[in-house]
Short mmCIF file of C-alpha atoms and ligand atoms in Angstrom, two decimals:
data_model
loop_
_atom_site.label_atom_id
_atom_site.label_comp_id
_atom_site.label_asym_id
_atom_site.label_seq_id
_atom_site.Cartn_x
_atom_site.Cartn_y
_atom_site.Cartn_z
CA MET A 5 0.00 0.00 0.00
CA LYS A 6 1.30 3.38 -0.97
CA ALA A 7 0.92 6.86 0.45
CA LEU A 8 0.02 9.64 -1.97
CA ASP A 9 3.58 10.88 -2.32
CA GLU A 10 4.83 7.42 -3.25
CA LEU A 11 3.27 7.20 -6.72
CA THR A 12 5.75 6.45 -9.51
CA PHE A 13 5.42 8.51 -12.69
CA ASP A 14 6.56 7.81 -16.22
CA ASN A 15 5.03 10.37 -18.56
CA ARG A 16 5.41 8.75 -21.95
CA PHE A 17 2.73 10.77 -23.75
CA ALA A 18 4.17 14.05 -22.46
CA ARG A 19 7.53 13.04 -23.94
CA LEU A 20 6.02 12.91 -27.43
CA GLY A 21 6.40 16.67 -27.32
CA ASP A 22 4.59 19.92 -27.95
CA ALA A 23 2.98 18.87 -31.23
CA PHE A 24 0.81 16.49 -29.20
CA SER A 25 0.01 18.43 -26.06
CA THR A 26 0.61 21.66 -24.21
CA HIS A 27 1.88 22.13 -20.69
CA VAL A 28 -0.89 23.66 -18.56
CA LEU A 29 -1.21 23.86 -14.78
CA PRO A 30 -4.52 23.00 -13.10
CA GLU A 31 -6.56 25.93 -11.86
CA PRO A 32 -7.47 25.18 -8.22
CA LEU A 33 -11.04 24.86 -6.98
CA ASP A 34 -12.17 26.88 -3.94
CA ALA A 35 -12.49 24.84 -0.75
CA PRO A 36 -11.89 21.44 -2.36
CA ARG A 37 -13.48 18.49 -0.58
CA LEU A 38 -13.93 14.81 -1.18
CA VAL A 39 -17.32 13.87 -2.57
CA VAL A 40 -16.61 10.23 -3.29
CA ALA A 41 -13.62 7.98 -3.93
CA SER A 42 -13.41 4.51 -5.45
CA GLU A 43 -11.39 2.10 -3.34
CA ALA A 44 -11.24 -0.28 -6.29
CA ALA A 45 -9.70 2.43 -8.49
CA MET A 46 -7.32 3.44 -5.71
CA ALA A 47 -6.18 -0.17 -5.49
CA LEU A 48 -5.11 0.02 -9.15
CA LEU A 49 -2.53 2.61 -8.03
CA ASP A 50 -1.70 0.57 -4.89
CA LEU A 51 -3.04 3.49 -2.86
CA ASP A 52 -4.06 2.96 0.74
CA PRO A 53 -7.83 3.73 0.80
CA ALA A 54 -7.36 5.77 3.98
CA VAL A 55 -5.51 8.49 2.05
CA ALA A 56 -8.77 9.56 0.39
CA GLN A 57 -9.84 11.02 3.73
CA THR A 58 -6.75 13.23 4.10
CA PRO A 59 -6.86 16.94 3.16
CA VAL A 60 -3.95 16.51 0.75
CA PHE A 61 -6.05 14.11 -1.37
CA ALA A 62 -8.66 16.82 -2.03
CA GLU A 63 -5.87 19.32 -2.61
CA LEU A 64 -4.14 17.13 -5.18
CA PHE A 65 -7.30 16.26 -7.10
CA GLY A 66 -8.81 19.71 -6.61
CA GLY A 67 -5.92 21.32 -8.48
CA HIS A 68 -4.04 22.86 -5.51
CA LYS A 69 -1.03 20.59 -5.36
CA LEU A 70 0.92 18.55 -7.83
CA TRP A 71 3.53 15.82 -7.57
CA ALA A 72 6.99 17.01 -8.61
CA GLU A 73 7.09 14.24 -11.25
CA ALA A 74 3.65 14.97 -12.74
CA GLU A 75 3.69 16.74 -16.11
CA PRO A 76 0.22 18.14 -16.67
CA ARG A 77 -0.61 18.40 -20.37
CA ALA A 78 -3.67 19.29 -22.42
CA MET A 79 -3.81 16.96 -25.43
CA VAL A 80 -4.78 18.10 -28.92
CA TYR A 81 -7.21 16.09 -31.04
CA SER A 82 -10.08 16.65 -33.45
CA GLY A 83 -13.02 14.52 -34.46
CA HIS A 84 -16.32 13.98 -36.20
CA GLN A 85 -19.11 15.41 -34.11
CA PHE A 86 -22.61 14.31 -35.14
CA GLY A 87 -21.21 13.34 -38.50
CA GLY A 88 -19.41 16.60 -39.29
CA TYR A 89 -15.69 17.16 -38.96
CA THR A 90 -14.48 19.62 -36.30
CA PRO A 91 -10.87 20.43 -37.16
CA GLN A 92 -9.63 21.18 -33.67
CA LEU A 93 -10.83 19.97 -30.33
CA GLY A 94 -8.55 18.83 -27.54
CA ASP A 95 -8.60 18.79 -23.76
CA GLY A 96 -10.60 21.96 -23.20
CA ARG A 97 -11.08 21.33 -19.51
CA GLY A 98 -9.12 18.22 -18.68
CA LEU A 99 -5.44 17.64 -18.11
CA LEU A 100 -3.39 14.52 -18.39
CA LEU A 101 -1.55 14.89 -15.07
CA GLY A 102 0.85 12.09 -15.84
CA GLU A 103 1.21 8.35 -16.19
CA VAL A 104 1.58 6.34 -13.01
CA TYR A 105 2.69 2.76 -12.95
CA ASN A 106 1.71 0.35 -10.24
CA GLU A 107 3.48 -2.59 -8.65
CA ALA A 108 2.00 -4.93 -11.24
CA GLY A 109 3.73 -2.81 -13.90
CA GLU A 110 0.51 -1.40 -15.36
CA HIS A 111 0.51 2.22 -16.49
CA TRP A 112 -2.49 4.38 -15.67
CA ASP A 113 -3.11 7.84 -17.09
CA LEU A 114 -4.30 10.23 -14.42
CA HIS A 115 -6.60 12.70 -16.09
CA LEU A 116 -8.12 15.57 -14.13
CA LYS A 117 -11.39 16.74 -15.69
CA GLY A 118 -12.65 20.21 -14.84
CA ALA A 119 -9.12 21.53 -14.22
CA GLY A 120 -9.52 24.94 -15.88
CA MET A 121 -8.91 26.58 -19.23
CA THR A 122 -6.43 25.29 -21.77
CA PRO A 123 -5.49 26.37 -25.32
CA TYR A 124 -8.29 24.04 -26.47
CA SER A 125 -11.09 25.51 -24.36
CA ARG A 126 -12.65 27.33 -27.33
CA MET A 127 -15.74 29.07 -25.87
CA GLY A 128 -15.77 27.00 -22.68
CA ASP A 129 -14.77 27.91 -19.14
CA GLY A 130 -12.59 24.86 -18.54
CA ARG A 131 -14.80 23.69 -15.72
CA ALA A 132 -17.03 20.70 -14.99
CA VAL A 133 -20.00 20.89 -12.64
CA LEU A 134 -20.66 18.62 -9.68
CA ARG A 135 -23.61 16.88 -11.31
CA SER A 136 -21.77 15.76 -14.44
CA SER A 137 -18.68 14.78 -12.44
CA ILE A 138 -20.79 12.54 -10.20
CA ARG A 139 -22.46 11.00 -13.24
CA GLU A 140 -19.11 10.22 -14.86
CA PHE A 141 -17.75 8.76 -11.63
CA LEU A 142 -20.76 6.53 -11.02
CA ALA A 143 -21.06 5.39 -14.63
CA SER A 144 -17.44 4.44 -15.14
CA GLU A 145 -17.22 2.47 -11.93
CA ALA A 146 -20.64 0.85 -12.49
CA LEU A 147 -19.77 -0.21 -16.05
CA HIS A 148 -16.54 -1.74 -14.84
CA ALA A 149 -18.43 -3.69 -12.18
CA LEU A 150 -20.76 -5.01 -14.88
CA GLY A 151 -17.76 -6.28 -16.83
CA ILE A 152 -18.06 -3.59 -19.51
CA PRO A 153 -14.70 -2.03 -20.42
CA SER A 154 -14.59 1.60 -19.33
CA SER A 155 -12.31 4.35 -18.21
CA ARG A 156 -12.22 4.35 -14.40
CA ALA A 157 -12.77 7.09 -11.86
CA LEU A 158 -10.67 7.59 -8.76
CA CYS A 159 -12.65 10.36 -7.10
CA VAL A 160 -14.83 13.42 -7.36
CA ILE A 161 -13.73 16.58 -5.60
CA GLY A 162 -16.42 19.19 -4.93
CA SER A 163 -15.90 22.88 -4.24
CA ASP A 164 -17.35 26.33 -3.67
CA THR A 165 -16.23 27.56 -7.10
CA PRO A 166 -19.23 29.01 -8.92
CA VAL A 167 -19.75 27.74 -12.46
CA TRP A 168 -22.42 29.05 -14.83
CA ARG A 169 -24.46 26.66 -16.89
CA GLU A 170 -28.23 27.18 -17.30
CA LYS A 171 -28.00 28.40 -13.71
CA GLN A 172 -25.22 28.87 -11.20
CA GLU A 173 -23.74 25.57 -10.08
CA ARG A 174 -20.58 24.43 -8.31
CA GLY A 175 -17.39 23.32 -9.99
CA ALA A 176 -15.98 19.87 -9.39
CA MET A 177 -13.18 17.70 -10.69
CA VAL A 178 -13.22 14.04 -11.49
CA LEU A 179 -9.97 12.11 -11.64
CA ARG A 180 -10.31 9.72 -14.57
CA MET A 181 -8.00 6.77 -15.14
CA ALA A 182 -7.33 4.76 -18.29
CA HIS A 183 -4.37 2.98 -19.82
CA SER A 184 -4.55 5.62 -22.53
CA HIS A 185 -6.50 8.78 -23.28
CA ILE A 186 -5.84 8.54 -27.00
CA ARG A 187 -8.99 8.80 -29.09
CA PHE A 188 -9.85 8.12 -32.72
CA GLY A 189 -9.76 11.90 -33.00
CA HIS A 190 -6.04 12.02 -32.22
CA PHE A 191 -5.32 10.16 -35.44
CA GLU A 192 -7.81 12.30 -37.35
CA TYR A 193 -6.13 15.47 -36.15
CA PHE A 194 -2.71 14.60 -37.56
CA TYR A 195 -4.22 13.17 -40.74
CA TYR A 196 -6.34 16.21 -41.60
CA THR A 197 -3.65 18.72 -40.58
CA LYS A 198 -1.29 16.79 -42.88
CA LYS A 199 1.39 16.06 -40.32
CA PRO A 200 2.56 12.60 -41.40
CA GLU A 201 5.64 12.59 -39.16
CA GLN A 202 3.67 13.24 -36.01
CA GLN A 203 1.00 10.83 -37.12
CA ALA A 204 3.61 8.10 -37.52
CA LEU A 205 4.99 8.91 -34.06
CA LEU A 206 1.51 8.63 -32.61
CA ALA A 207 0.89 5.31 -34.35
CA GLU A 208 4.23 3.95 -33.07
CA HIS A 209 3.38 5.13 -29.58
CA VAL A 210 0.01 3.37 -29.56
CA LEU A 211 1.43 0.23 -31.13
CA ASN A 212 4.35 -0.05 -28.70
CA LEU A 213 2.40 0.78 -25.58
CA HIS A 214 -0.98 -0.75 -26.17
CA TYR A 215 -0.76 -3.30 -28.98
CA PRO A 216 2.77 -4.72 -28.65
CA GLU A 217 1.63 -8.19 -29.78
CA CYS A 218 0.77 -6.68 -33.20
CA ARG A 219 4.48 -6.06 -33.75
CA GLU A 220 4.83 -9.78 -34.43
CA GLN A 221 2.37 -9.57 -37.35
CA PRO A 222 3.52 -9.02 -40.97
CA GLU A 223 1.64 -5.70 -41.05
CA PRO A 224 1.68 -4.36 -37.50
CA TYR A 225 -0.51 -1.30 -38.17
CA LEU A 226 -3.12 -3.39 -39.92
CA ALA A 227 -3.07 -5.91 -37.08
CA MET A 228 -3.56 -3.03 -34.65
CA PHE A 229 -6.50 -1.65 -36.60
CA ARG A 230 -8.07 -5.11 -36.70
CA GLU A 231 -7.68 -5.37 -32.95
CA ILE A 232 -9.34 -1.97 -32.51
CA VAL A 233 -12.22 -3.11 -34.72
CA GLU A 234 -12.60 -6.28 -32.63
CA ARG A 235 -12.50 -4.47 -29.31
CA ASN A 236 -15.14 -2.00 -30.46
CA ALA A 237 -17.39 -4.77 -31.73
CA GLU A 238 -17.10 -6.47 -28.33
CA LEU A 239 -17.65 -3.25 -26.43
CA ILE A 240 -20.75 -2.22 -28.34
CA ALA A 241 -22.16 -5.74 -28.05
CA LYS A 242 -21.92 -5.30 -24.28
CA TRP A 243 -23.59 -1.89 -24.38
CA GLN A 244 -26.47 -3.34 -26.37
CA ALA A 245 -26.79 -6.45 -24.24
CA TYR A 246 -26.89 -4.44 -21.02
CA GLY A 247 -28.90 -1.46 -22.24
CA PHE A 248 -26.22 1.23 -22.05
CA CYS A 249 -26.73 4.27 -24.24
CA HIS A 250 -23.59 6.42 -24.61
CA GLY A 251 -25.32 9.42 -26.10
CA VAL A 252 -22.38 11.21 -27.78
CA MET A 253 -20.51 8.74 -29.95
CA ASN A 254 -18.43 11.39 -31.69
CA THR A 255 -15.05 10.12 -32.84
CA ASP A 256 -13.34 12.33 -30.27
CA ASN A 257 -15.14 10.33 -27.60
CA MET A 258 -14.03 6.94 -28.93
CA SER A 259 -11.08 5.39 -27.17
CA ILE A 260 -8.29 3.77 -29.14
CA LEU A 261 -8.47 0.97 -26.54
CA GLY A 262 -12.12 0.10 -27.17
CA ILE A 263 -13.31 1.17 -23.74
CA THR A 264 -16.34 3.27 -22.81
CA PHE A 265 -15.05 6.82 -22.70
CA ASP A 266 -16.18 10.42 -22.14
CA PHE A 267 -19.49 10.37 -20.38
CA GLY A 268 -22.14 12.95 -21.24
CA PRO A 269 -25.90 12.48 -21.21
CA PHE A 270 -25.55 8.66 -21.15
CA ALA A 271 -28.31 6.43 -19.77
CA PHE A 272 -29.06 2.84 -18.97
CA LEU A 273 -32.43 1.77 -20.36
CA ASP A 274 -35.21 1.45 -17.83
CA ASP A 275 -38.02 0.14 -20.08
CA PHE A 276 -36.65 -1.57 -23.16
CA ASP A 277 -36.76 0.88 -26.06
CA ALA A 278 -34.64 0.24 -29.14
CA HIS A 279 -35.22 3.82 -30.32
CA PHE A 280 -34.29 5.47 -27.04
CA ILE A 281 -32.36 8.74 -27.39
CA CYS A 282 -30.69 9.80 -24.17
CA ASN A 283 -29.15 12.99 -25.56
CA HIS A 284 -31.81 15.66 -25.90
CA SER A 285 -29.76 17.67 -28.36
CA ASP A 286 -29.60 14.63 -30.66
CA HIS A 287 -32.74 15.60 -32.58
CA GLU A 288 -32.28 13.08 -35.35
CA GLY A 289 -31.46 10.19 -33.07
CA ARG A 290 -28.06 9.67 -34.64
CA TYR A 291 -26.92 8.16 -31.34
CA SER A 292 -30.13 6.38 -30.41
CA PHE A 293 -29.76 3.06 -28.60
CA SER A 294 -30.06 0.83 -31.67
CA ASN A 295 -28.01 3.19 -33.85
CA GLN A 296 -24.99 2.63 -31.64
CA VAL A 297 -24.26 -0.51 -33.65
CA PRO A 298 -23.94 1.09 -37.12
CA ILE A 299 -22.38 4.22 -35.59
CA GLY A 300 -19.64 2.04 -34.14
CA GLN A 301 -18.80 1.02 -37.69
CA TRP A 302 -19.09 4.58 -38.97
CA ASN A 303 -16.61 5.73 -36.35
CA LEU A 304 -14.21 2.94 -37.21
CA SER A 305 -14.44 4.01 -40.88
CA ALA A 306 -13.49 7.54 -39.83
CA LEU A 307 -10.47 6.10 -38.04
CA ALA A 308 -9.68 3.93 -41.07
CA GLN A 309 -9.65 7.04 -43.28
CA ALA A 310 -7.08 8.60 -40.95
CA LEU A 311 -4.94 5.47 -41.20
CA THR A 312 -4.78 5.44 -45.01
CA PRO A 313 -1.19 6.76 -44.96
CA PHE A 314 -0.15 3.50 -43.26
CA ILE A 315 -2.53 0.81 -44.49
CA SER A 316 -3.95 0.05 -47.95
CA VAL A 317 -7.58 0.92 -48.52
CA ASP A 318 -8.41 -2.68 -49.41
CA ALA A 319 -6.91 -4.01 -46.21
CA LEU A 320 -8.74 -1.38 -44.16
CA LYS A 321 -12.03 -2.28 -45.83
CA GLU A 322 -11.48 -5.93 -45.14
CA ALA A 323 -10.76 -5.23 -41.48
CA LEU A 324 -13.86 -3.04 -41.23
CA GLY A 325 -15.82 -5.96 -42.61
CA LEU A 326 -15.04 -7.87 -39.41
CA TYR A 327 -17.07 -5.47 -37.30
CA LEU A 328 -20.67 -6.50 -37.91
CA PRO A 329 -20.26 -10.29 -37.82
CA LEU A 330 -18.14 -9.98 -34.68
CA TYR A 331 -20.64 -7.64 -33.09
CA GLN A 332 -23.47 -10.04 -33.87
CA ALA A 333 -21.64 -13.09 -32.55
CA ASN A 334 -20.71 -11.32 -29.33
CA TYR A 335 -24.15 -9.86 -28.82
CA LEU A 336 -25.90 -13.17 -29.40
CA ASP A 337 -23.53 -14.91 -27.04
CA LEU A 338 -24.28 -12.38 -24.30
CA MET A 339 -28.02 -12.58 -24.86
CA ARG A 340 -27.94 -16.37 -24.75
CA ARG A 341 -26.28 -16.13 -21.37
CA ARG A 342 -28.79 -13.58 -20.19
CA LEU A 343 -31.51 -16.07 -21.14
CA GLY A 344 -29.73 -18.81 -19.22
CA LEU A 345 -28.73 -20.79 -22.30
CA THR A 346 -25.44 -22.64 -22.47
CA THR A 347 -25.68 -24.01 -26.01
CA ALA A 348 -26.23 -22.35 -29.40
CA GLU A 349 -29.07 -23.00 -31.83
CA ASP A 350 -29.86 -21.35 -35.14
CA ASP A 351 -33.13 -19.86 -33.94
CA ASP A 352 -31.64 -18.09 -30.92
CA GLN A 353 -31.31 -14.77 -32.70
CA GLN A 354 -35.00 -14.89 -33.53
CA LEU A 355 -35.86 -15.87 -29.93
CA VAL A 356 -34.06 -12.76 -28.70
CA GLU A 357 -35.59 -10.48 -31.32
CA ARG A 358 -39.11 -11.69 -30.58
CA LEU A 359 -38.62 -11.07 -26.88
CA LEU A 360 -37.25 -7.56 -27.40
CA LYS A 361 -40.17 -6.67 -29.64
CA LEU A 362 -42.62 -7.81 -26.96
CA MET A 363 -40.71 -5.88 -24.30
CA GLN A 364 -40.67 -2.79 -26.49
CA ASN A 365 -44.43 -2.92 -27.05
CA SER A 366 -45.21 -3.39 -23.38
CA GLY A 367 -42.56 -1.10 -21.87
CA VAL A 368 -41.02 -3.89 -19.82
CA ASP A 369 -38.11 -3.08 -17.52
CA TYR A 370 -35.05 -4.36 -19.36
CA THR A 371 -32.88 -5.15 -16.33
CA LEU A 372 -35.48 -6.62 -14.01
CA PHE A 373 -36.98 -8.89 -16.66
CA PHE A 374 -33.75 -10.86 -17.04
CA ARG A 375 -33.06 -10.88 -13.33
CA ARG A 376 -36.49 -12.29 -12.55
CA LEU A 377 -36.27 -14.77 -15.38
CA GLY A 378 -33.45 -16.42 -13.45
CA ASP A 379 -35.18 -16.38 -10.08
CA GLU A 380 -36.85 -19.74 -10.58
CA SER A 381 -37.46 -22.44 -13.19
CA ALA A 382 -38.22 -21.23 -16.71
CA ALA A 383 -41.86 -22.34 -16.41
CA LEU A 384 -42.49 -20.55 -13.11
CA ALA A 385 -40.56 -17.44 -14.14
CA VAL A 386 -42.42 -16.87 -17.41
CA ALA A 387 -45.75 -17.48 -15.66
CA ARG A 388 -44.92 -14.72 -13.18
CA LEU A 389 -43.46 -12.30 -15.75
CA ARG A 390 -46.48 -12.68 -18.02
CA ASP A 391 -48.37 -9.92 -16.19
CA ASP A 392 -45.85 -7.31 -17.40
CA PHE A 393 -46.89 -7.82 -21.01
CA VAL A 394 -49.81 -6.28 -22.85
CA ASP A 395 -49.78 -8.72 -25.74
CA LEU A 396 -50.49 -11.83 -23.67
CA ALA A 397 -50.96 -14.14 -26.65
CA GLY A 398 -47.67 -12.94 -28.08
CA PHE A 399 -45.87 -13.45 -24.81
CA ASP A 400 -47.39 -16.90 -24.30
CA ALA A 401 -46.18 -17.98 -27.72
CA TRP A 402 -42.70 -16.69 -26.91
CA ALA A 403 -42.78 -18.38 -23.51
CA GLU A 404 -43.59 -21.75 -25.10
CA GLN A 405 -40.69 -21.36 -27.51
CA TYR A 406 -38.40 -20.35 -24.63
CA LYS A 407 -39.41 -23.22 -22.35
CA ALA A 408 -38.85 -25.73 -25.13
CA ARG A 409 -35.47 -24.15 -25.87
CA VAL A 410 -34.47 -24.29 -22.18
CA ALA A 411 -35.52 -27.95 -22.04
CA ARG A 412 -33.29 -28.75 -25.02
CA ASP A 413 -30.43 -26.82 -23.42
CA GLY A 414 -30.29 -29.30 -20.55
CA ASP A 415 -31.76 -29.91 -17.13
CA TYR A 416 -29.59 -28.10 -14.63
CA GLY A 417 -31.99 -27.73 -11.74
CA GLU A 418 -33.27 -24.46 -10.39
CA GLU A 419 -30.32 -23.65 -8.12
CA GLN A 420 -27.76 -23.93 -10.84
CA ARG A 421 -29.93 -22.00 -13.25
CA ARG A 422 -30.37 -19.18 -10.76
CA ALA A 423 -26.67 -18.96 -9.91
CA ARG A 424 -25.67 -18.96 -13.57
CA MET A 425 -28.26 -16.39 -14.62
CA HIS A 426 -27.80 -14.06 -11.66
CA ALA A 427 -24.07 -13.99 -12.37
CA VAL A 428 -24.79 -12.27 -15.72
CA ASN A 429 -28.06 -10.43 -15.02
CA PRO A 430 -27.53 -7.47 -12.68
CA LEU A 431 -30.05 -6.52 -10.04
CA TYR A 432 -28.72 -2.97 -9.73
CA ILE A 433 -27.92 -0.62 -12.59
CA LEU A 434 -27.26 3.12 -12.67
CA ARG A 435 -30.76 4.29 -13.43
CA ASN A 436 -31.02 7.99 -14.22
CA TYR A 437 -33.35 8.65 -11.33
CA LEU A 438 -30.97 7.01 -8.86
CA ALA A 439 -28.15 9.23 -10.09
CA GLN A 440 -30.50 12.19 -9.90
CA ASN A 441 -31.37 11.52 -6.24
CA ALA A 442 -27.71 11.22 -5.34
CA ILE A 443 -26.88 14.42 -7.21
CA ALA A 444 -29.67 16.40 -5.54
CA ALA A 445 -28.39 15.38 -2.10
CA ALA A 446 -24.78 16.14 -3.07
CA GLU A 447 -25.73 19.58 -4.38
CA SER A 448 -27.07 20.36 -0.92
CA GLY A 449 -23.85 19.11 0.69
CA ASP A 450 -24.84 15.55 1.60
CA TYR A 451 -22.52 13.08 -0.14
CA SER A 452 -23.80 9.96 1.63
CA GLU A 453 -26.20 9.00 -1.16
CA VAL A 454 -23.53 9.19 -3.89
CA ARG A 455 -21.30 6.99 -1.76
CA ARG A 456 -24.04 4.47 -1.03
CA LEU A 457 -25.10 4.26 -4.66
CA HIS A 458 -21.48 3.75 -5.71
CA GLU A 459 -21.20 0.92 -3.13
CA VAL A 460 -24.38 -0.79 -4.34
CA LEU A 461 -23.34 -0.54 -8.00
CA SER A 462 -19.92 -1.97 -7.28
CA LYS A 463 -21.59 -5.37 -6.76
CA PRO A 464 -24.42 -5.26 -9.29
CA PHE A 465 -25.00 -9.01 -9.45
CA GLU A 466 -25.16 -9.59 -5.69
CA GLU A 467 -28.39 -9.07 -3.82
CA GLN A 468 -27.53 -6.68 -0.98
CA ALA A 469 -29.48 -6.62 2.26
CA GLY A 470 -31.45 -3.43 2.85
CA MET A 471 -30.85 -2.12 -0.69
CA GLU A 472 -34.21 -3.10 -2.21
CA GLN A 473 -34.97 0.49 -3.15
CA TYR A 474 -32.05 0.47 -5.63
CA ALA A 475 -33.54 -2.45 -7.53
CA GLN A 476 -36.88 -0.85 -8.39
CA ARG A 477 -38.31 0.49 -11.58
CA PRO A 478 -38.22 4.28 -11.65
CA PRO A 479 -41.07 6.25 -10.10
CA ASP A 480 -43.13 8.29 -12.59
CA TRP A 481 -41.00 11.43 -12.13
CA GLY A 482 -37.86 9.44 -12.86
CA LYS A 483 -38.96 7.81 -16.10
CA HIS A 484 -38.19 10.41 -18.68
CA LEU A 485 -35.71 12.71 -17.02
CA GLU A 486 -34.16 15.26 -19.32
CA ILE A 487 -30.50 15.11 -18.55
CA SER A 488 -28.87 18.41 -19.39
CA CYS A 489 -26.18 18.18 -22.04
CA SER A 490 -24.27 21.01 -20.42
CA SER A 491 -21.68 19.58 -18.15
P1 AMP B 522 -17.44 16.71 -24.62
O1 AMP B 522 -18.78 17.06 -25.14
O2 AMP B 522 -17.33 16.78 -23.12
O3 AMP B 522 -16.91 15.43 -25.17
O4 AMP B 522 -16.46 17.85 -25.13
C1 AMP B 522 -16.25 18.19 -26.48
C2 AMP B 522 -15.14 19.20 -26.57
O5 AMP B 522 -15.49 20.41 -25.88
C3 AMP B 522 -13.83 18.75 -25.94
O6 AMP B 522 -12.79 19.32 -26.69
C4 AMP B 522 -13.91 19.34 -24.56
O7 AMP B 522 -12.65 19.53 -23.97
C5 AMP B 522 -14.59 20.68 -24.84
N1 AMP B 522 -15.33 21.17 -23.67
C6 AMP B 522 -16.49 20.70 -23.16
N2 AMP B 522 -16.89 21.43 -22.11
C7 AMP B 522 -15.97 22.39 -21.93
C8 AMP B 522 -15.81 23.46 -21.01
N3 AMP B 522 -16.70 23.70 -20.04
N4 AMP B 522 -14.73 24.25 -21.14
C9 AMP B 522 -13.82 24.04 -22.11
N5 AMP B 522 -13.92 23.07 -23.01
C10 AMP B 522 -14.97 22.24 -22.93
MG1 MG B 523 -15.30 14.48 -25.32
#
C-alpha cells in the first residue's frame, strides 16, 4: 500500500512533445473536498484507501497541489461530431496529469477533468460541474463492475467555485483513469492537418504501448486496426446487451483501446426501447440506442480514413468488414447467457428479437426482466413475468418457444440455473433517477447517497441486504428525465 507521495510517474505521452500536447497547470477549486472515492480504483494505483480522507487528497485532485514528477498536459485532437468534422478539439477542460505505474507494472493515465482553461477551451470555461462529475464517476465504476470495459474514476472533488451553466452551479473535478486517453480523434487530427511525421509517431506510440503483440504480425498497423475493430465490436455488443446508451458517440469520444469513454448524457435503459435517445440535443437520433451498432462502424471508418497513410484501402475495408459479424456473434452470445442458455441454436437470434419486440411494445423493464427470469425455473418465471406484457398471446407464444429451448439446453436444476443467470443479469444498474437523487443530495452538501449508490453498484449481481430500493423500476418522475447536455 502506498501513500500519496509514493506514486511512480513515467510520462510517456508528455515526452512525445509539444505537437501532441501543451503544458498547462490546473486551476485550483475553492475549498476542495472529497465527494466520493473509489477504493477499487485506488487499489489500481496501490493506494491505501485511507488516504482519500486526508486533506492533501482533495488538494491534489482539486488542483491545488501537484507531484513534482507529474507533467500536466492538455492533449490536442479533433473529431467527427454528429457526422461533421471539427478540425480542432482537444482537452478543453481536462489535463493529463501524468502516467503512473503500479506494482503490477501497469501504467495508468491520471486525467483531471474540470481543471480549468487550456489552449483548447474554445468558448468553454474549462470547468465541470458537480452533477456531471458525479455521473461520470458513477457510470465508469458501475460499467466496470458489470464487466463492460470503461475508463475508471478515482474520485470526485467538490468545491465552492461558482460555475455558470443554465443556472449557477458548483465546480468539481473528477480524476479519470485509463491505460490511454488517445482517441480516434487524435489520429484524425494529424491526418487532416497533414502532419505525417507526427502521425507516424503517434501510431508507433500506440502500437508499442498498447498493442505490442501486433508487432509480431507481418503488417503491424493493420493488425492493430483489426484489434481496434474487434474491441469496439465487443464493447458495443456489451452496451447493447446491457442497455447502455452512450449518447455522444463522436469520434473524439471513442477510445483507441475500445473502452467506454467520455461520459455525457448517457443512460441505462429502464423500459426496453430500441429507439431510445438519451441525448436531448440529438434531434435526429443519430446516437439512439439501436443506432450505436452502425455508428460504431461509422466511427471505425473515420479512423480507417485517418490510417490510409499507413494501411492500404483494401486491407482497411477488409478489417472493417469484421465489425458487424463480430458484433453479432458477441451480442448473441451475451443474450444467450442472459436467457440462461449454455448451447447455441440457429433460432436463438429470432428468440431474442421476438422477446425484445414484446418488451418494447409493453414497456417492460429491461434489467429486471432478465433478473427475474433467473429467479426460478423457466416455467415458473415466465408465468410470473407474463403480467408485465400487454400482448399476452404474443408473450405466451414466446414463452412456449423459450421453455422448449431451455428444455433442449439441458436440465440443470433451479439452483444452478439461478446462480448462472444471476451472475450475468444485474439486479442494480445506474438508473437515471438514482443518479438524480444522489446528485440532488450532493448539491445540498450531503454526499452519503452518492457513496451508497457507488457501493451498491460496485456489486451489481449480488443481492444486498437493505438495498431493495435500488432495484426498483423508476417512479413516474424518474422515467423520462431530461439530462442536461451542459456539463
Ligand atoms: P465533450 O462534449 O465533453 O466530449 O467535449 C467536447 C469538446 O469540448 C472537448 O474538446 C472538450 O474539452 C470541450 N469542452 C467541453 N466542455 C468544456 C468546457 N466547459 N470548457 C472548455 N472546453 C470544454
Ligand atoms: Mg469528449
